[in-house]
Short mmCIF file of C-alpha atoms in Angstrom, two decimals:
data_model
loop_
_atom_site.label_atom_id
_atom_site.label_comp_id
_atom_site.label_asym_id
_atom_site.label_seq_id
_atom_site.Cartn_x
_atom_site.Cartn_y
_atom_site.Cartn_z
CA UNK A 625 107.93 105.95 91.36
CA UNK A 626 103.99 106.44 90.20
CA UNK A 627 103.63 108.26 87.62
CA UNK A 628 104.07 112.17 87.97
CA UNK A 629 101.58 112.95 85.26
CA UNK A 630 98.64 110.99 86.93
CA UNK A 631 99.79 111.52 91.05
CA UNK A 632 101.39 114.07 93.14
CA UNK A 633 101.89 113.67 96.94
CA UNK A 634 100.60 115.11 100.32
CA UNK A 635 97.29 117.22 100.78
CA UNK A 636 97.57 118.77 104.22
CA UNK A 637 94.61 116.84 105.15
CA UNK A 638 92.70 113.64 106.31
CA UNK A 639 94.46 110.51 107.04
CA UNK A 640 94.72 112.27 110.57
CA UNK A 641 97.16 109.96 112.63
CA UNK A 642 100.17 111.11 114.58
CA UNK A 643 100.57 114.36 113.00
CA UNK A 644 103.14 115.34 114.99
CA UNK A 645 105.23 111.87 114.29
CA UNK A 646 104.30 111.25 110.92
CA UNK A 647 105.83 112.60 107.48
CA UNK A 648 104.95 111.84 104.05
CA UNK A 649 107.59 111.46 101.53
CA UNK A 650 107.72 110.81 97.86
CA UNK A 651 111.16 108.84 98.41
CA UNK A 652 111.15 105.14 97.19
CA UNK A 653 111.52 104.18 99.85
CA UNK A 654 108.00 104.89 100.86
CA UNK A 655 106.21 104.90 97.37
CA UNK A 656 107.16 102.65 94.30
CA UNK A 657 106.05 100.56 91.60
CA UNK A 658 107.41 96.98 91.60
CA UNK A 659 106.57 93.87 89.69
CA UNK A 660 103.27 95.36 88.20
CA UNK A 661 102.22 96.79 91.45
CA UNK A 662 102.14 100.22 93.37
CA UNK A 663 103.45 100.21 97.05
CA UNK A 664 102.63 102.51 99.84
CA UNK A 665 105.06 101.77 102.53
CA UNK A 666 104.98 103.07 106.04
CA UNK A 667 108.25 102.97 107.92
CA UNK A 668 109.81 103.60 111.59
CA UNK A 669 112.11 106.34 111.35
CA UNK A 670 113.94 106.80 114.18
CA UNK A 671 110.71 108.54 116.95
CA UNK A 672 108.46 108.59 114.13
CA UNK A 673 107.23 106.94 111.32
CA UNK A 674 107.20 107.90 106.76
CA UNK A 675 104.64 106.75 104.60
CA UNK A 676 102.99 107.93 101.47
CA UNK A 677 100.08 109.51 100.29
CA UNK A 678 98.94 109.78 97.13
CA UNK A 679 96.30 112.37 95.61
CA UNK A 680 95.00 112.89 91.97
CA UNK A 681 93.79 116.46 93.05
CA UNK A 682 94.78 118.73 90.02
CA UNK A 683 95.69 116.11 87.67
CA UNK A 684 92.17 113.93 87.99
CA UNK A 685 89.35 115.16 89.13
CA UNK A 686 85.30 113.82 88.64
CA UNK A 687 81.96 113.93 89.51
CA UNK A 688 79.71 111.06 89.44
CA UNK A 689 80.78 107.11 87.80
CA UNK A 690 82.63 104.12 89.45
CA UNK A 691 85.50 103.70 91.39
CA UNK A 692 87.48 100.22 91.36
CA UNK A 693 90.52 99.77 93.17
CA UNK A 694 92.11 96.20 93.63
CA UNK A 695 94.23 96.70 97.01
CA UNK A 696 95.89 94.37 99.72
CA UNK A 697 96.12 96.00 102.92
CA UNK A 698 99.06 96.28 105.48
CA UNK A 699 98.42 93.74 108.68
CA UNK A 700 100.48 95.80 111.14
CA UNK A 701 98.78 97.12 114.06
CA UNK A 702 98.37 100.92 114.21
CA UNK A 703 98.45 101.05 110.56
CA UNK A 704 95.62 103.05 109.19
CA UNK A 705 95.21 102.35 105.50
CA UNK A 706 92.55 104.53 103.74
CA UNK A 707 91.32 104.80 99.37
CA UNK A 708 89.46 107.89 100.01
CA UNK A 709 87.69 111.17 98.12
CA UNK A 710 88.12 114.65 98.84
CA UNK A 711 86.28 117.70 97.04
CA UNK A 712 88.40 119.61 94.41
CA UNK A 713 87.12 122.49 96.16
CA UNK A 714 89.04 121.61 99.52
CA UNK A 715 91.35 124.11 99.40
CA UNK A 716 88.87 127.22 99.47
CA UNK A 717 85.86 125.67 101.51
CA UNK A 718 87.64 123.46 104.10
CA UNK A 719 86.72 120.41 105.36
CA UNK A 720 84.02 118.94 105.85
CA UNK A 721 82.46 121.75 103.92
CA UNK A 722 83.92 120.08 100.79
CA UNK A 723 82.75 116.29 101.54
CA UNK A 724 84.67 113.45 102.03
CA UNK A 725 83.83 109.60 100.97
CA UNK A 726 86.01 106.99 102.06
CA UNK A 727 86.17 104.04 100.04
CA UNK A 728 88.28 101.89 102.38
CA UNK A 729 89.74 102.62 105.46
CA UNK A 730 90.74 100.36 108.16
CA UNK A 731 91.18 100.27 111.82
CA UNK A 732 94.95 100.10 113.33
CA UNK A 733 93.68 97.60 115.78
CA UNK A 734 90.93 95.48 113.86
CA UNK A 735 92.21 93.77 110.47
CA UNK A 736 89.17 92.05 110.08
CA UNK A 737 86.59 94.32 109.04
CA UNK A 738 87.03 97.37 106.86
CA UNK A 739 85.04 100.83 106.49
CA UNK A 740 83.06 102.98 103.96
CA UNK A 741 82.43 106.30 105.95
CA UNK A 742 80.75 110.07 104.44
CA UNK A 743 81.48 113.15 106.18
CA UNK A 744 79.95 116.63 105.24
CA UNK A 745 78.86 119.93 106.80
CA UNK A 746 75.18 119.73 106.98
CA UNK A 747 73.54 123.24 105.93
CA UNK A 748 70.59 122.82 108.48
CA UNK A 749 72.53 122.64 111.61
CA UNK A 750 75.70 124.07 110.08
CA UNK A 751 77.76 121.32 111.66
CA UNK A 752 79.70 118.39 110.57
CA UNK A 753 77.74 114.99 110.23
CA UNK A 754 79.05 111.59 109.35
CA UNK A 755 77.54 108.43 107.84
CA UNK A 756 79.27 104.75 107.58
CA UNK A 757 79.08 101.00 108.09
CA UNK A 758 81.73 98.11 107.70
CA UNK A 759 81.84 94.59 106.64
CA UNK A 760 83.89 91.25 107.63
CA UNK A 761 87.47 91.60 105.84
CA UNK A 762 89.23 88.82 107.19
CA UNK A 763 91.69 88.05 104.02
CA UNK A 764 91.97 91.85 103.59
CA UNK A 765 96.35 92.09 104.99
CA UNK A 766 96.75 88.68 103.00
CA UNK A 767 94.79 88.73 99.80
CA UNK A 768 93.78 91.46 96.90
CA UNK A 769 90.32 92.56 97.79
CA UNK A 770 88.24 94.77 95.34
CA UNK A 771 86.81 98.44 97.24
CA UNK A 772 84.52 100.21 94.79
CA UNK A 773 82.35 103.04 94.79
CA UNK A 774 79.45 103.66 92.51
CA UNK A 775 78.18 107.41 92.13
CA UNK A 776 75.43 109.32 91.20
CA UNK A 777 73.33 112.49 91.90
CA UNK A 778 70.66 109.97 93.89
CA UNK A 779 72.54 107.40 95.81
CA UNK A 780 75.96 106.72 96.21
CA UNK A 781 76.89 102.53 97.02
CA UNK A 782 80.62 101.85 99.03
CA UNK A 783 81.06 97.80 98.01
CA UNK A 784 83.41 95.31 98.94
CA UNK A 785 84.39 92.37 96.19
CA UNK A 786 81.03 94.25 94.20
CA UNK A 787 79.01 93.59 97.63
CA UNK A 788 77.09 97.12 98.37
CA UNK A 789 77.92 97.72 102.37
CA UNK A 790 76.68 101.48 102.68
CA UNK A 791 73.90 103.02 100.71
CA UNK A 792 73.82 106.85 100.64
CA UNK A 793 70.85 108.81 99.74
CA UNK A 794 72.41 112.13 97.88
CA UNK A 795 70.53 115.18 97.13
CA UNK A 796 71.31 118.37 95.89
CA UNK A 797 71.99 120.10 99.49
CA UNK A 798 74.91 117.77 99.98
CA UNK A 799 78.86 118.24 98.34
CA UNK A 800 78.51 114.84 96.52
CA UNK A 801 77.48 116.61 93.70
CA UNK A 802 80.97 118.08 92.39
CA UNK A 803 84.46 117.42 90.98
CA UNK A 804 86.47 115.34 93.86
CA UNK A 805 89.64 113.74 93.96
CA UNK A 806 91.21 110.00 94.84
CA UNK A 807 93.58 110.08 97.17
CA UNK A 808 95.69 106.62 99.01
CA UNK A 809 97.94 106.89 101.68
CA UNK A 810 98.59 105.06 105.02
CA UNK A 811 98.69 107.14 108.63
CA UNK A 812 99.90 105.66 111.81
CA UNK A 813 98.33 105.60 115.04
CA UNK A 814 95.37 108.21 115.17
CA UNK A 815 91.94 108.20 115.84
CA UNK A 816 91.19 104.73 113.84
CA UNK A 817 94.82 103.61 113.44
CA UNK A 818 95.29 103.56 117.62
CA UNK A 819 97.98 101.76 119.54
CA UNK A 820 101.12 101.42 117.05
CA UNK A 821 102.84 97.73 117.82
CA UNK A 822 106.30 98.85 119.44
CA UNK A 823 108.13 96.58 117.22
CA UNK A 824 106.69 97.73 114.44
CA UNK A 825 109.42 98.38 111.16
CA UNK A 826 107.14 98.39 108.15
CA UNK A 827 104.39 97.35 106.57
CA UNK A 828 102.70 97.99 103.14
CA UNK A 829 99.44 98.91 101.52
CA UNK A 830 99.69 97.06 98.00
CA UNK A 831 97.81 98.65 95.30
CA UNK A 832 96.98 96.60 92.31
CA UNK A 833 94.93 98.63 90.00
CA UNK A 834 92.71 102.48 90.43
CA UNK A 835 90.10 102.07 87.46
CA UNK A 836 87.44 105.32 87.19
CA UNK A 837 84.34 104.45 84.84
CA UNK A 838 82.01 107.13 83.49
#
């Protein structure tokens, strides 16, 4: 299993799929490390479906430097796979008060493109807002892909194989200025993950490398 020291498991938020059908485990057989790489596994149990998700909250937390992570992404339809970043502050603020940047997520029902999305609160309306784009993936289910995020106070880049996709102006009225945490983890079904394939067993989100630069 990942290492305890560097990961724990579950947040009690985001990844928002079938709730209702969908546990997270730290079992191996949903999470393990095997032949140099982690795996994030999402399985049909019985009505429902197990998975994994990941979080550094409490164990690493930053503000501000560059995200790498080298991932191959499950191909399954319905399967939501997401790298994402929550603010350390979740727990007393809420979301989206605390921010959210996604550094990969992908659709359930489009394997071909992937997603770098912001959420906040905004403090001049006092309601949530949301900014992201996507780019062609088309090798993303078969082949290692690099998803990166470069940080700072005044913009923030999402990039795919070190092509920017999203550029995000930052200022000081915004939460992208504060300790957050990484978190991976695949939901099923959901808003992005959608229709899940009725023959669907498993599938797996392969994680080569998380590398944090400052």
């Amino acid at each position: 299993t990942p290492n305890n020291e560097n990961w724990t498991y579950d947040l009690g938020a985001g990844g928002w799929g079938n709730n209702e059908l969908q546990t997270y485990t730290n079992t191996s057989s949903n999470v393990k490390v095997e032949d140099g790489l982690l795996k994030i596994i999402a399985k049909a149990n019985g009505s429902g479906y197990t998975s994994s998700r990941l979080k550094s909250q409490g164990l690493f937390q930053f503000t501000y430097g560059r995200v790498d992570v080298r991932a191959k992404l499950p191909a399954s339809a319905g399967t939501w796979p997401a790298i994402w970043m929550l603010g350390a502050n979740f727990t007393s603020v809420g979301w989206p008060r605390c921010g959210e940047i996604d550094i990969m997520e992908q659709k359930g029902w489009d394997k071909n493109n992937v997603l770098g999305t912001f959420h906040w609160q905004d403090s001049a309306s006092d309601s949530y807002a949301g900014y992201g784009l996507e780019i062609e993936a088309n090798t993303s289910t078969s082949e290692f892909h690099l998803y990166t995020l470069e940080w700072t106070r005044d913009v923030i880049y999402v990039l795919y194989d070190n092509e920017p996709y999203v550029t995000f102006a930052n200022n000081s009225s915004l939460p992208f200025n504060a300790d957050f945490c990484l978190i991976l983890n695949i939901a099923m079904g959901g808003s992005l993950g959608g229709e899940i394939d009725p023959a669907f067993t498993q599938d797996t989100m392969e994680i080569d490398y998380v590398r944090v630069y400052q």
